[in-house]
Structures are given as structure tokens and as C-alpha cells.
Amino acid sequence: AQRVTQPEKLLSVFKGAPVELKCNYSYSGSPELFWYVQYSRQRLQLLLRHISRESIKGFTADLNKGETSFHLKKPFAQEEDSAMYYCALSAGGTSYGKLTFGQGTILTVHP
Amino acid sequence: DVKVTQSSRYLVKRTGEKVFLECVQDMDHENMFWYRQDPGLGLRLIYFSYDVKMKEKGDIPEGYSVSREKKERFSLILESASTNQTSMYLCASSPRTASSYNEQFFGPGTRLTVL
């Protein structure tokens, strides 16, 4: 069975500082990793997926299979980045796109 | 604009009541999911459905059942609500393709309180 761990429940940074939200996973196969975000009073939405190797709102995430990690990074945090962030894993294949989510990290960016 | 709607934003029920949570999507998606969201526990999958009348248990199905009679509608049923089912419930949908990279689209959530 797969598992996703986000070790930080809360993360606080100041505006302009770098931010890294940690995500570690355990899965015996080849995983597909995602980051989802939930801003205040908004619904949960996809931020980025590793397969696309994209940068969204200045965030990037690199899949490190050796360390089984998929940390989310941004060089200069903005106040509007304050939100709940979830790392998620899909087992692929015939999993019907089921996702296993981590516990979530609440990011607060102070002015 | 893709849309997943849930029947209630807030719901208060009493212990032992039968509770129905409804979810409707207008994107013609095959896959639909029910999660509960609890602080410190993240999102946990209760049930999912990959086609009409098809359903599979997720990680925490105990105390819940589901119904999918039409493609666009996926209902979560609490047969006899208990206080430990007080939670935020999120519905999501995604298309079924050969890829598992598909984005899941979420509803706004239903905050259920069981007294």
C-alpha cells in the first residue's frame, strides 16, 4: 500500500523568503505525484503534477526517487501563497486515478 | 467552467439518523470520489465509483455506503450517523483515460455535524 507523509502541520515564513513544503512517499511501483492547494474559502484544486514538470505560481517540485520525496519549493513567498497544501500520490495503472493524500501543511506567509 | 456541486454546505444531524450527501458533476466524468477531510489526517478516501452502478471501497468505508445510479450523480449515505462522522466531506470527479495523471476536480465540501 502507498503512503504519503507531510511532516510539517504548520509552516510560517515572511514575504520574500524561500519556502519548502516537504513530502515523502512510500510506494513500491512508479508513482505519479501531485500537489493540491486549498485557499481560504475556496475548493481544493490542483497546483501541479510531477509529470508535467511545470512551474505554477512560481512553485516547482522535483520527484526524487532515491529519497522518495516530492518537495514543493518557491524562491520568494508571497502573502497570497498562504493556504493548505496537500501532497498526493496516484498508483497509476488500473487505479482509476485514486489519490492517496498526505496530512496537509498549512502555510502562512507573513507581511 | 468545470463544476462539481454538493447539495449542502452545512448539515447538522442527530446520532442514529440516516444522512444523504449528494454530489453532481457536469463534466461527463466517469470517476467520482468521496473523501473526508479532518485536521491532521488530511483527505481520506471513503468510496469511489468508476462507472454507473460501479463502486469500490476506499480506505475508510466503514459506516458509509454509496449510490451511483446516473453518471453525473454520486451519493454518500451514512446509514446511522455517529458523532465520529462529524467532518468535512469532499466530492471529486475525474475523467477516465489511459493516463492516471488526470486532475481531480473537487466540490466545495459539506461540513457535517452529528450531535
PDB file of C-alpha atoms in Angstrom:
ATOM      1  CA  ALA A   1       0.000   0.000   0.000  1.00  0.00           C
ATOM      2  CA  GLN A   2       1.120   3.537  -0.649  1.00  0.00           C
ATOM      3  CA  ARG A   3       1.616   6.246   1.913  1.00  0.00           C
ATOM      4  CA  VAL A   4       2.260   9.993   1.749  1.00  0.00           C
ATOM      5  CA  THR A   5       3.787  11.892   4.652  1.00  0.00           C
ATOM      6  CA  GLN A   6       3.930  15.635   5.115  1.00  0.00           C
ATOM      7  CA  PRO A   7       5.962  16.110   8.273  1.00  0.00           C
ATOM      8  CA  GLU A   8       5.021  19.755   8.893  1.00  0.00           C
ATOM      9  CA  LYS A   9       1.492  20.586  10.009  1.00  0.00           C
ATOM     10  CA  LEU A  10       2.245  24.300  10.070  1.00  0.00           C
ATOM     11  CA  LEU A  11       4.833  26.374   8.247  1.00  0.00           C
ATOM     12  CA  SER A  12       5.342  30.108   8.688  1.00  0.00           C
ATOM     13  CA  VAL A  13       7.600  32.318   6.585  1.00  0.00           C
ATOM     14  CA  PHE A  14       7.924  36.006   5.834  1.00  0.00           C
ATOM     15  CA  LYS A  15       7.087  37.512   2.491  1.00  0.00           C
ATOM     16  CA  GLY A  16      10.019  37.244   0.117  1.00  0.00           C
ATOM     17  CA  ALA A  17      11.624  34.330   1.942  1.00  0.00           C
ATOM     18  CA  PRO A  18      12.110  30.940   0.290  1.00  0.00           C
ATOM     19  CA  VAL A  19       9.654  28.248   1.210  1.00  0.00           C
ATOM     20  CA  GLU A  20       9.833  24.457   1.006  1.00  0.00           C
ATOM     21  CA  LEU A  21       6.943  22.162   1.860  1.00  0.00           C
ATOM     22  CA  LYS A  22       8.127  18.628   2.429  1.00  0.00           C
ATOM     23  CA  CYS A  23       6.506  15.499   1.065  1.00  0.00           C
ATOM     24  CA  ASN A  24       7.769  11.946   1.367  1.00  0.00           C
ATOM     25  CA  TYR A  25       6.110   8.876  -0.028  1.00  0.00           C
ATOM     26  CA  SER A  26       6.337   5.121   0.113  1.00  0.00           C
ATOM     27  CA  TYR A  27       5.256   3.079  -2.864  1.00  0.00           C
ATOM     28  CA  SER A  28       6.778   0.038  -4.488  1.00  0.00           C
ATOM     29  CA  GLY A  29       5.822   0.979  -8.044  1.00  0.00           C
ATOM     30  CA  SER A  30       6.365   4.034 -10.195  1.00  0.00           C
ATOM     31  CA  PRO A  31       4.368   6.841  -8.594  1.00  0.00           C
ATOM     32  CA  GLU A  32       2.648   9.833 -10.014  1.00  0.00           C
ATOM     33  CA  LEU A  33       2.836  12.783  -7.639  1.00  0.00           C
ATOM     34  CA  PHE A  34       0.715  15.876  -7.316  1.00  0.00           C
ATOM     35  CA  TRP A  35       0.392  18.966  -5.167  1.00  0.00           C
ATOM     36  CA  TYR A  36      -3.106  20.259  -4.413  1.00  0.00           C
ATOM     37  CA  VAL A  37      -3.860  23.587  -2.733  1.00  0.00           C
ATOM     38  CA  GLN A  38      -6.847  24.958  -0.849  1.00  0.00           C
ATOM     39  CA  TYR A  39      -7.016  28.715  -0.376  1.00  0.00           C
ATOM     40  CA  SER A  40      -9.265  30.185   2.287  1.00  0.00           C
ATOM     41  CA  ARG A  41     -12.954  29.694   1.409  1.00  0.00           C
ATOM     42  CA  GLN A  42     -12.089  28.063  -1.907  1.00  0.00           C
ATOM     43  CA  ARG A  43     -12.294  24.494  -3.060  1.00  0.00           C
ATOM     44  CA  LEU A  44      -9.329  22.174  -3.291  1.00  0.00           C
ATOM     45  CA  GLN A  45      -7.571  22.462  -6.640  1.00  0.00           C
ATOM     46  CA  LEU A  46      -4.598  21.042  -8.456  1.00  0.00           C
ATOM     47  CA  LEU A  47      -1.427  23.112  -8.166  1.00  0.00           C
ATOM     48  CA  LEU A  48       0.985  20.985 -10.140  1.00  0.00           C
ATOM     49  CA  ARG A  49       1.830  17.426 -11.150  1.00  0.00           C
ATOM     50  CA  HIS A  50       5.295  15.981 -11.470  1.00  0.00           C
ATOM     51  CA  ILE A  51       4.774  14.521 -14.919  1.00  0.00           C
ATOM     52  CA  SER A  52       4.275  17.975 -16.394  1.00  0.00           C
ATOM     53  CA  ARG A  53       7.486  19.378 -14.906  1.00  0.00           C
ATOM     54  CA  GLU A  54       5.738  22.717 -14.820  1.00  0.00           C
ATOM     55  CA  SER A  55       6.053  25.781 -12.651  1.00  0.00           C
ATOM     56  CA  ILE A  56       2.773  27.153 -11.381  1.00  0.00           C
ATOM     57  CA  LYS A  57       2.575  30.454  -9.484  1.00  0.00           C
ATOM     58  CA  GLY A  58       6.340  30.233  -9.053  1.00  0.00           C
ATOM     59  CA  PHE A  59       6.174  26.817  -7.364  1.00  0.00           C
ATOM     60  CA  THR A  60       8.207  23.851  -8.528  1.00  0.00           C
ATOM     61  CA  ALA A  61       8.505  20.287  -7.294  1.00  0.00           C
ATOM     62  CA  ASP A  62      11.059  17.673  -8.244  1.00  0.00           C
ATOM     63  CA  LEU A  63      10.491  13.982  -7.849  1.00  0.00           C
ATOM     64  CA  ASN A  64      13.489  12.414  -6.109  1.00  0.00           C
ATOM     65  CA  LYS A  65      13.054   8.669  -6.383  1.00  0.00           C
ATOM     66  CA  GLY A  66      16.199   7.966  -4.383  1.00  0.00           C
ATOM     67  CA  GLU A  67      14.886   9.885  -1.387  1.00  0.00           C
ATOM     68  CA  THR A  68      11.233   9.133  -2.230  1.00  0.00           C
ATOM     69  CA  SER A  69      10.422  12.803  -1.919  1.00  0.00           C
ATOM     70  CA  PHE A  70       8.436  15.401  -3.830  1.00  0.00           C
ATOM     71  CA  HIS A  71       9.084  18.666  -2.005  1.00  0.00           C
ATOM     72  CA  LEU A  72       7.323  21.837  -3.119  1.00  0.00           C
ATOM     73  CA  LYS A  73       9.510  24.924  -3.400  1.00  0.00           C
ATOM     74  CA  LYS A  74       9.192  28.599  -4.122  1.00  0.00           C
ATOM     75  CA  PRO A  75      12.137  31.008  -4.005  1.00  0.00           C
ATOM     76  CA  PHE A  76      10.169  34.071  -2.867  1.00  0.00           C
ATOM     77  CA  ALA A  77       6.942  33.505  -0.947  1.00  0.00           C
ATOM     78  CA  GLN A  78       4.004  35.885  -1.355  1.00  0.00           C
ATOM     79  CA  GLU A  79       1.167  36.577   1.081  1.00  0.00           C
ATOM     80  CA  GLU A  80      -1.316  35.097  -1.394  1.00  0.00           C
ATOM     81  CA  ASP A  81       0.501  31.759  -1.099  1.00  0.00           C
ATOM     82  CA  SER A  82      -0.998  31.309   2.369  1.00  0.00           C
ATOM     83  CA  ALA A  83      -3.126  28.176   2.099  1.00  0.00           C
ATOM     84  CA  MET A  84      -3.409  24.493   2.933  1.00  0.00           C
ATOM     85  CA  TYR A  85      -1.187  22.321   0.738  1.00  0.00           C
ATOM     86  CA  TYR A  86      -1.625  18.596   0.156  1.00  0.00           C
ATOM     87  CA  CYS A  87       0.793  16.237  -1.498  1.00  0.00           C
ATOM     88  CA  ALA A  88      -0.894  13.306  -3.260  1.00  0.00           C
ATOM     89  CA  LEU A  89       0.141  10.100  -4.971  1.00  0.00           C
ATOM     90  CA  SER A  90      -1.527   8.055  -7.681  1.00  0.00           C
ATOM     91  CA  ALA A  91      -0.570   4.423  -8.108  1.00  0.00           C
ATOM     92  CA  GLY A  92      -1.276   4.562 -11.834  1.00  0.00           C
ATOM     93  CA  GLY A  93      -2.320   1.582 -13.884  1.00  0.00           C
ATOM     94  CA  THR A  94      -5.866   0.500 -13.136  1.00  0.00           C
ATOM     95  CA  SER A  95      -6.139   2.619 -10.035  1.00  0.00           C
ATOM     96  CA  TYR A  96      -8.849   4.750 -11.692  1.00  0.00           C
ATOM     97  CA  GLY A  97      -6.941   7.821 -10.705  1.00  0.00           C
ATOM     98  CA  LYS A  98      -7.364   7.232  -6.985  1.00  0.00           C
ATOM     99  CA  LEU A  99      -5.229   9.537  -4.902  1.00  0.00           C
ATOM    100  CA  THR A 100      -3.574   8.979  -1.558  1.00  0.00           C
ATOM    101  CA  PHE A 101      -3.172  12.288   0.232  1.00  0.00           C
ATOM    102  CA  GLY A 102      -0.756  13.428   2.886  1.00  0.00           C
ATOM    103  CA  GLN A 103      -1.863  15.075   6.111  1.00  0.00           C
ATOM    104  CA  GLY A 104      -1.526  18.561   4.702  1.00  0.00           C
ATOM    105  CA  THR A 105       0.609  21.587   5.581  1.00  0.00           C
ATOM    106  CA  ILE A 106      -0.841  24.980   6.429  1.00  0.00           C
ATOM    107  CA  LEU A 107       1.439  27.646   5.002  1.00  0.00           C
ATOM    108  CA  THR A 108       1.248  31.149   6.421  1.00  0.00           C
ATOM    109  CA  VAL A 109       3.185  33.935   4.732  1.00  0.00           C
ATOM    110  CA  HIS A 110       3.553  36.982   6.960  1.00  0.00           C
ATOM    111  CA  PRO A 111       3.894  40.504   5.524  1.00  0.00           C
TER     112      PRO A 111
ATOM    113  CA  ASP B   1     -16.103  26.081 -16.432  1.00  0.00           C
ATOM    114  CA  VAL B   2     -15.927  22.677 -14.773  1.00  0.00           C
ATOM    115  CA  LYS B   3     -18.300  22.219 -11.932  1.00  0.00           C
ATOM    116  CA  VAL B   4     -18.775  19.827  -9.056  1.00  0.00           C
ATOM    117  CA  THR B   5     -21.609  20.743  -6.750  1.00  0.00           C
ATOM    118  CA  GLN B   6     -22.605  19.334  -3.395  1.00  0.00           C
ATOM    119  CA  SER B   7     -26.144  19.504  -2.087  1.00  0.00           C
ATOM    120  CA  SER B   8     -25.429  21.210   1.224  1.00  0.00           C
ATOM    121  CA  ARG B   9     -22.664  23.434   2.534  1.00  0.00           C
ATOM    122  CA  TYR B  10     -23.538  22.774   6.174  1.00  0.00           C
ATOM    123  CA  LEU B  11     -25.569  19.966   7.693  1.00  0.00           C
ATOM    124  CA  VAL B  12     -26.482  19.174  11.297  1.00  0.00           C
ATOM    125  CA  LYS B  13     -27.903  15.749  12.115  1.00  0.00           C
ATOM    126  CA  ARG B  14     -28.600  13.688  15.206  1.00  0.00           C
ATOM    127  CA  THR B  15     -26.974  10.416  16.164  1.00  0.00           C
ATOM    128  CA  GLY B  16     -28.730   7.494  14.510  1.00  0.00           C
ATOM    129  CA  GLU B  17     -30.208   9.492  11.637  1.00  0.00           C
ATOM    130  CA  LYS B  18     -29.771   8.372   8.042  1.00  0.00           C
ATOM    131  CA  VAL B  19     -27.866  11.038   6.132  1.00  0.00           C
ATOM    132  CA  PHE B  20     -27.590  11.577   2.389  1.00  0.00           C
ATOM    133  CA  LEU B  21     -24.867  13.703   0.832  1.00  0.00           C
ATOM    134  CA  GLU B  22     -25.309  14.409  -2.851  1.00  0.00           C
ATOM    135  CA  CYS B  23     -22.698  15.289  -5.439  1.00  0.00           C
ATOM    136  CA  VAL B  24     -23.297  16.285  -9.055  1.00  0.00           C
ATOM    137  CA  GLN B  25     -20.740  16.935 -11.791  1.00  0.00           C
ATOM    138  CA  ASP B  26     -21.402  18.405 -15.215  1.00  0.00           C
ATOM    139  CA  MET B  27     -18.177  17.331 -16.928  1.00  0.00           C
ATOM    140  CA  ASP B  28     -19.275  13.857 -18.082  1.00  0.00           C
ATOM    141  CA  HIS B  29     -16.557  12.315 -15.908  1.00  0.00           C
ATOM    142  CA  GLU B  30     -16.503   8.577 -15.339  1.00  0.00           C
ATOM    143  CA  ASN B  31     -14.720   8.618 -11.982  1.00  0.00           C
ATOM    144  CA  MET B  32     -16.211  10.069  -8.832  1.00  0.00           C
ATOM    145  CA  PHE B  33     -14.849  10.054  -5.293  1.00  0.00           C
ATOM    146  CA  TRP B  34     -15.924  10.764  -1.734  1.00  0.00           C
ATOM    147  CA  TYR B  35     -13.340  11.903   0.822  1.00  0.00           C
ATOM    148  CA  ARG B  36     -13.500  13.120   4.352  1.00  0.00           C
ATOM    149  CA  GLN B  37     -11.162  15.881   5.411  1.00  0.00           C
ATOM    150  CA  ASP B  38     -10.023  16.059   9.033  1.00  0.00           C
ATOM    151  CA  PRO B  39      -7.317  18.286  10.564  1.00  0.00           C
ATOM    152  CA  GLY B  40      -4.067  16.402  10.943  1.00  0.00           C
ATOM    153  CA  LEU B  41      -5.353  13.458   8.940  1.00  0.00           C
ATOM    154  CA  GLY B  42      -5.623  15.038   5.518  1.00  0.00           C
ATOM    155  CA  LEU B  43      -8.058  13.647   2.967  1.00  0.00           C
ATOM    156  CA  ARG B  44      -9.067  10.027   3.289  1.00  0.00           C
ATOM    157  CA  LEU B  45     -10.915   8.167   0.549  1.00  0.00           C
ATOM    158  CA  ILE B  46     -14.235   6.688   1.624  1.00  0.00           C
ATOM    159  CA  TYR B  47     -15.590   5.266  -1.648  1.00  0.00           C
ATOM    160  CA  PHE B  48     -15.143   5.795  -5.332  1.00  0.00           C
ATOM    161  CA  SER B  49     -17.010   4.905  -8.480  1.00  0.00           C
ATOM    162  CA  TYR B  50     -15.550   4.387 -11.952  1.00  0.00           C
ATOM    163  CA  ASP B  51     -18.854   3.942 -13.776  1.00  0.00           C
ATOM    164  CA  VAL B  52     -22.599   3.980 -13.261  1.00  0.00           C
ATOM    165  CA  LYS B  53     -23.646   1.413 -10.649  1.00  0.00           C
ATOM    166  CA  MET B  54     -19.984   0.537 -10.011  1.00  0.00           C
ATOM    167  CA  LYS B  55     -18.394   1.293  -6.672  1.00  0.00           C
ATOM    168  CA  GLU B  56     -15.320   0.337  -4.738  1.00  0.00           C
ATOM    169  CA  LYS B  57     -14.308   0.819  -1.135  1.00  0.00           C
ATOM    170  CA  GLY B  58     -11.641   3.301  -0.299  1.00  0.00           C
ATOM    171  CA  ASP B  59      -9.534   3.414   2.835  1.00  0.00           C
ATOM    172  CA  ILE B  60     -12.283   4.140   5.378  1.00  0.00           C
ATOM    173  CA  PRO B  61     -15.615   2.740   4.124  1.00  0.00           C
ATOM    174  CA  GLU B  62     -16.967   1.590   7.494  1.00  0.00           C
ATOM    175  CA  GLY B  63     -20.249   3.236   8.358  1.00  0.00           C
ATOM    176  CA  TYR B  64     -20.788   4.550   4.827  1.00  0.00           C
ATOM    177  CA  SER B  65     -22.380   3.385   1.607  1.00  0.00           C
ATOM    178  CA  VAL B  66     -22.705   4.993  -1.823  1.00  0.00           C
ATOM    179  CA  SER B  67     -25.016   5.034  -4.790  1.00  0.00           C
ATOM    180  CA  ARG B  68     -24.363   5.914  -8.426  1.00  0.00           C
ATOM    181  CA  GLU B  69     -27.492   5.494 -10.497  1.00  0.00           C
ATOM    182  CA  LYS B  70     -26.605   8.189 -13.021  1.00  0.00           C
ATOM    183  CA  LYS B  71     -23.248   9.170 -14.408  1.00  0.00           C
ATOM    184  CA  GLU B  72     -23.386  12.711 -13.105  1.00  0.00           C
ATOM    185  CA  ARG B  73     -24.539  11.930  -9.553  1.00  0.00           C
ATOM    186  CA  PHE B  74     -22.725  10.182  -6.706  1.00  0.00           C
ATOM    187  CA  SER B  75     -24.381   9.936  -3.304  1.00  0.00           C
ATOM    188  CA  LEU B  76     -22.780   9.191   0.038  1.00  0.00           C
ATOM    189  CA  ILE B  77     -25.030   7.601   2.660  1.00  0.00           C
ATOM    190  CA  LEU B  78     -24.487   7.413   6.384  1.00  0.00           C
ATOM    191  CA  GLU B  79     -26.846   4.620   7.410  1.00  0.00           C
ATOM    192  CA  SER B  80     -26.838   5.577  11.093  1.00  0.00           C
ATOM    193  CA  ALA B  81     -24.879   8.732  11.774  1.00  0.00           C
ATOM    194  CA  SER B  82     -22.484   8.774  14.694  1.00  0.00           C
ATOM    195  CA  THR B  83     -20.573  11.620  16.327  1.00  0.00           C
ATOM    196  CA  ASN B  84     -17.258  10.351  14.945  1.00  0.00           C
ATOM    197  CA  GLN B  85     -18.601  11.019  11.461  1.00  0.00           C
ATOM    198  CA  THR B  86     -18.603  14.755  12.150  1.00  0.00           C
ATOM    199  CA  SER B  87     -16.294  16.021   9.431  1.00  0.00           C
ATOM    200  CA  MET B  88     -15.894  17.906   6.159  1.00  0.00           C
ATOM    201  CA  TYR B  89     -16.907  15.737   3.209  1.00  0.00           C
ATOM    202  CA  LEU B  90     -15.461  16.420  -0.226  1.00  0.00           C
ATOM    203  CA  CYS B  91     -16.665  15.029  -3.505  1.00  0.00           C
ATOM    204  CA  ALA B  92     -14.422  14.920  -6.580  1.00  0.00           C
ATOM    205  CA  SER B  93     -14.572  13.729 -10.164  1.00  0.00           C
ATOM    206  CA  SER B  94     -12.065  12.957 -12.902  1.00  0.00           C
ATOM    207  CA  PRO B  95     -12.172  11.645 -16.456  1.00  0.00           C
ATOM    208  CA  ARG B  96     -11.225   8.072 -17.189  1.00  0.00           C
ATOM    209  CA  THR B  97      -8.405   7.929 -19.694  1.00  0.00           C
ATOM    210  CA  ALA B  98      -5.400   5.723 -20.252  1.00  0.00           C
ATOM    211  CA  SER B  99      -3.433   8.108 -18.081  1.00  0.00           C
ATOM    212  CA  SER B 100      -3.622   8.283 -14.316  1.00  0.00           C
ATOM    213  CA  TYR B 101      -2.302  11.810 -14.379  1.00  0.00           C
ATOM    214  CA  ASN B 102      -5.775  13.197 -14.522  1.00  0.00           C
ATOM    215  CA  GLU B 103      -6.697  16.083 -12.336  1.00  0.00           C
ATOM    216  CA  GLN B 104      -9.444  15.548  -9.813  1.00  0.00           C
ATOM    217  CA  PHE B 105     -11.999  18.347  -9.608  1.00  0.00           C
ATOM    218  CA  PHE B 106     -13.416  18.987  -6.193  1.00  0.00           C
ATOM    219  CA  GLY B 107     -16.716  20.233  -4.873  1.00  0.00           C
ATOM    220  CA  PRO B 108     -16.951  22.946  -2.213  1.00  0.00           C
ATOM    221  CA  GLY B 109     -17.465  20.437   0.590  1.00  0.00           C
ATOM    222  CA  THR B 110     -20.213  19.655   3.080  1.00  0.00           C
ATOM    223  CA  ARG B 111     -19.481  20.262   6.736  1.00  0.00           C
ATOM    224  CA  LEU B 112     -21.476  17.657   8.622  1.00  0.00           C
ATOM    225  CA  THR B 113     -22.018  17.878  12.357  1.00  0.00           C
ATOM    226  CA  VAL B 114     -23.555  14.907  14.144  1.00  0.00           C
ATOM    227  CA  LEU B 115     -24.949  15.717  17.584  1.00  0.00           C
TER     228      LEU B 115
END
